[in-house]
Amino acid sequence: QLQLQESGPGLVKPSETLSLTCTVSGGSISSNSYFWGWIRQPPGKGLEWVGSFFYSERTYYNPSLKSRVSISVDSSKNQFSLKLSSVTAADTAVYYCARDYGGNFGDYFYYMDVWGKGTTVTVSS
Amino acid sequence: QSALTQPASVSGSPGQSITIPCTGTSSDVGGYNYVSWYQQHPGKAPKLMIYDVSNRPSGVSNRFSGSKSGNTASLTISGLQAGDEADYYCSSYTRTSTRVFGGGTKLTVL
């Protein structure tokens, strides 16, 4: 059974870079049918898509975050990572990683069927 | 990109049916049949309830159904139960190859 687990610092200082890792178990991250993505949820607010990557190293980002975000993959460890630079209090949120079905060629984002439990990141000095 | 539009809250009594609309544009909801719905209980991760507008994943009750007309998708829950009380989010693929979520709807079972 596929499982995703987020990990990383729970506290980040303003202006620094937030770094999180998602470890995938029970399946391979090197699939030609799935994107692997990050979603965040500020306290008391809704879900916001941060970005996703496809195994062929295609990456897609939320336009509102694009200048500060990057997603990378370590296939040898079956992990993918999120980096968000120049953080402010507005980046305080629960961050989820999730698998996003992309069809046979990753042409579209169909649906997110497996989610991690989420990790809380607070931006504060 | 703008979030899809959902009502902030809906409510219903046990056994009743409710519908949650999700309004986008021709660049997202109206342009693709890649609308999905997620249920989120407090403190928990979202759970996929509907995909590709109207399909249910294995294990999801047939009391949950989805549909779409034009730029508006809808989630209907029939035979409301106490356990259905949760936040619900719609999501869609967009023309610019991104994913967008709705603002979320809090369902209260009276």
Coordinates of C-alpha atoms in Angstrom, one line a residue:
Chain A
Q1 CA 0.0 0.0 0.0
L2 CA 1.4 3.3 -1.1
Q3 CA 2.2 5.7 1.7
L4 CA 3.7 9.2 1.8
Q5 CA 5.4 10.9 4.7
E6 CA 6.4 14.5 5.0
S7 CA 9.4 15.5 7.1
G8 CA 11.3 18.7 7.8
P9 CA 11.8 21.6 10.3
G10 CA 8.6 22.7 12.0
L11 CA 10.0 26.3 12.5
V12 CA 11.6 28.5 9.9
K13 CA 12.8 32.1 10.4
P14 CA 11.5 34.9 8.2
S15 CA 13.5 35.4 5.0
E16 CA 15.0 31.9 5.2
T17 CA 14.3 28.9 3.0
L18 CA 11.7 26.3 4.0
S19 CA 12.8 22.7 3.0
L20 CA 10.6 19.7 3.2
T21 CA 11.0 16.1 2.1
C22 CA 8.3 13.6 1.1
T23 CA 9.3 9.9 1.4
V24 CA 7.3 7.5 -0.7
S25 CA 7.0 3.8 0.4
G26 CA 5.1 0.9 -1.1
G27 CA 5.6 2.1 -4.6
S28 CA 8.1 3.8 -7.0
I29 CA 8.3 7.5 -7.5
S30 CA 9.6 6.8 -11.0
S31 CA 6.2 6.2 -12.5
N32 CA 5.2 7.4 -15.9
S33 CA 1.6 7.8 -14.8
Y34 CA 1.8 10.0 -11.8
F35 CA 2.8 13.5 -10.7
W36 CA 4.1 14.0 -7.2
G37 CA 3.0 17.3 -5.6
W38 CA 2.9 19.6 -2.7
I39 CA -0.2 21.3 -1.3
R40 CA -0.4 23.6 1.7
Q41 CA -3.1 24.8 4.1
P42 CA -2.7 27.9 6.2
P43 CA -4.3 27.8 9.6
G44 CA -8.1 28.0 9.3
K45 CA -7.9 28.4 5.5
G46 CA -8.4 26.3 2.4
L47 CA -6.1 24.1 0.3
E48 CA -3.5 25.7 -2.0
W49 CA -1.6 23.8 -4.7
V50 CA 2.1 24.6 -4.5
G51 CA 3.5 22.6 -7.4
S52 CA 4.1 19.1 -8.8
F53 CA 6.7 17.2 -10.8
F54 CA 6.5 14.4 -13.4
Y55 CA 9.1 11.6 -13.4
S56 CA 10.5 12.9 -16.7
E57 CA 11.7 16.0 -14.7
R58 CA 8.9 18.2 -15.8
T59 CA 7.9 20.6 -13.0
Y60 CA 4.8 22.8 -12.6
Y61 CA 4.3 25.5 -10.0
N62 CA 1.6 27.8 -8.7
P63 CA 2.1 31.1 -10.5
S64 CA 1.8 33.0 -7.3
L65 CA 4.7 31.1 -5.8
K66 CA 6.8 30.3 -8.9
S67 CA 9.6 32.8 -8.2
R68 CA 10.3 31.2 -4.8
V69 CA 9.5 27.5 -5.1
S70 CA 11.4 24.5 -6.5
I71 CA 10.6 20.8 -6.4
S72 CA 13.3 18.2 -6.9
V73 CA 13.5 14.4 -6.7
D74 CA 15.9 11.8 -5.4
S75 CA 14.9 8.6 -7.1
S76 CA 17.5 6.6 -5.3
K77 CA 15.8 7.4 -2.0
N78 CA 12.3 7.4 -3.4
Q79 CA 11.9 10.9 -2.1
F80 CA 11.0 14.3 -3.5
S81 CA 11.6 17.7 -1.9
L82 CA 10.1 21.2 -1.7
K83 CA 12.1 24.4 -1.2
L84 CA 10.4 27.7 -0.7
S85 CA 12.7 30.7 -0.3
S86 CA 12.3 34.1 1.3
V87 CA 9.5 32.9 3.6
T88 CA 7.2 35.2 5.6
A89 CA 4.5 34.5 8.1
A90 CA 2.1 34.0 5.2
D91 CA 3.9 30.8 4.4
T92 CA 2.9 29.3 7.8
A93 CA 0.8 26.3 7.0
V94 CA 0.3 22.5 7.1
Y95 CA 2.2 21.2 4.1
Y96 CA 1.0 18.0 2.4
C97 CA 2.6 15.9 -0.2
A98 CA 0.4 13.8 -2.5
R99 CA 0.3 11.6 -5.6
D100 CA -1.5 13.1 -8.6
Y101 CA -2.6 10.8 -11.4
G102 CA -1.5 12.1 -14.7
G103 CA -2.7 9.5 -17.2
N104 CA -0.3 7.6 -19.5
F105 CA 1.8 10.6 -20.4
G106 CA 1.3 13.1 -17.7
D107 CA -0.8 15.3 -19.9
Y108 CA -3.2 16.5 -17.2
F109 CA -3.6 16.6 -13.4
Y110 CA -6.5 14.2 -13.0
Y111 CA -6.8 13.7 -9.2
M112 CA -4.8 13.4 -6.0
D113 CA -5.5 9.9 -4.6
V114 CA -2.8 9.3 -2.0
W115 CA -1.9 12.0 0.6
G116 CA 0.6 12.2 3.4
K117 CA -0.6 13.2 6.9
G118 CA 0.9 16.6 6.6
T119 CA 3.5 18.5 8.5
T120 CA 3.1 21.9 10.2
V121 CA 5.6 24.6 9.3
T122 CA 5.6 27.9 11.3
V123 CA 7.5 30.9 10.1
S124 CA 8.6 33.0 13.0
S125 CA 11.7 34.6 14.5
Chain B
Q1 CA -4.8 31.9 -10.8
S2 CA -8.1 32.4 -9.0
A3 CA -9.5 29.8 -6.7
L4 CA -12.7 28.1 -7.7
T5 CA -15.8 29.5 -6.0
Q6 CA -17.6 27.4 -3.4
P7 CA -20.1 28.5 -0.7
A8 CA -18.5 28.9 2.7
S9 CA -21.0 26.6 4.3
V10 CA -24.0 24.3 3.7
S11 CA -26.1 22.3 6.1
G12 CA -28.6 19.6 6.2
S13 CA -30.4 17.2 8.5
P14 CA -29.6 13.5 8.7
G15 CA -31.2 11.6 5.8
Q16 CA -31.5 14.7 3.6
S17 CA -29.5 15.5 0.5
I18 CA -27.3 18.5 -0.1
T19 CA -25.4 19.8 -3.1
I20 CA -22.2 21.8 -3.1
P21 CA -21.5 23.9 -6.2
C22 CA -18.0 24.7 -7.5
T23 CA -17.8 27.5 -10.1
G24 CA -14.8 28.1 -12.3
T25 CA -14.3 29.3 -15.8
S26 CA -13.9 27.8 -19.3
S27 CA -10.2 27.6 -18.6
D28 CA -10.6 25.1 -15.8
V29 CA -13.9 23.5 -14.7
G30 CA -15.7 24.2 -18.0
G31 CA -12.8 23.2 -20.2
Y32 CA -11.9 19.8 -18.8
N33 CA -13.5 16.8 -17.2
Y34 CA -10.8 16.7 -14.6
V35 CA -12.7 17.9 -11.6
S36 CA -12.2 16.1 -8.3
W37 CA -13.7 16.5 -4.8
Y38 CA -12.0 16.0 -1.5
Q39 CA -13.4 15.5 2.0
Q40 CA -11.3 16.8 5.0
H41 CA -12.1 16.1 8.6
P42 CA -10.5 18.4 11.2
G43 CA -6.9 17.7 11.7
K44 CA -6.8 15.1 8.9
A45 CA -5.5 15.0 5.4
P46 CA -7.9 15.4 2.5
K47 CA -9.5 12.3 1.1
L48 CA -10.5 11.8 -2.6
M49 CA -14.2 11.4 -2.9
I50 CA -14.9 12.0 -6.6
Y51 CA -12.6 12.1 -9.7
D52 CA -13.1 13.0 -13.3
V53 CA -16.3 14.9 -12.4
S54 CA -18.5 11.9 -11.5
N55 CA -16.4 8.8 -10.7
R56 CA -16.1 7.4 -7.2
P57 CA -12.9 5.7 -6.0
S58 CA -13.2 2.2 -4.6
G59 CA -14.5 2.4 -1.0
V60 CA -16.3 5.7 -1.3
S61 CA -20.0 5.4 -0.5
N62 CA -22.5 5.7 -3.5
R63 CA -24.2 8.4 -1.4
F64 CA -21.6 10.7 -2.9
S65 CA -22.1 11.8 -6.5
G66 CA -20.7 14.4 -8.9
S67 CA -21.8 16.2 -11.9
K68 CA -20.9 19.2 -14.1
S69 CA -22.8 21.7 -16.2
G70 CA -20.9 24.4 -18.0
N71 CA -18.4 26.1 -15.7
T72 CA -20.0 24.7 -12.5
A73 CA -19.3 21.3 -11.0
S74 CA -21.4 19.9 -8.1
L75 CA -21.0 17.4 -5.3
T76 CA -24.2 15.8 -4.0
I77 CA -24.4 13.9 -0.8
S78 CA -27.6 11.9 -0.3
G79 CA -28.8 10.3 2.9
L80 CA -26.7 12.6 5.1
Q81 CA -25.0 11.1 8.0
A82 CA -23.2 12.6 11.0
G83 CA -19.9 11.3 9.7
D84 CA -20.3 13.4 6.6
E85 CA -19.7 16.6 8.6
A86 CA -16.5 17.9 7.2
D87 CA -14.9 20.4 4.8
Y88 CA -15.2 19.7 1.1
Y89 CA -12.9 21.0 -1.6
C90 CA -13.3 20.9 -5.4
S91 CA -10.2 21.0 -7.6
S92 CA -9.6 21.2 -11.4
Y93 CA -6.9 21.0 -14.0
T94 CA -6.4 24.4 -15.7
R95 CA -5.5 25.5 -19.2
T96 CA -2.1 26.8 -18.0
S97 CA -1.1 23.3 -16.7
T98 CA -1.7 24.0 -13.1
R99 CA -4.1 22.7 -10.5
V100 CA -6.6 24.9 -8.7
F101 CA -8.7 24.3 -5.6
G102 CA -11.9 25.8 -4.5
G103 CA -12.1 27.8 -1.3
G104 CA -13.8 25.0 0.6
T105 CA -17.3 24.4 2.0
K106 CA -18.0 23.4 5.6
L107 CA -20.8 20.9 5.8
T108 CA -22.8 20.9 9.0
V109 CA -25.2 18.0 9.7
L110 CA -27.9 19.4 11.9

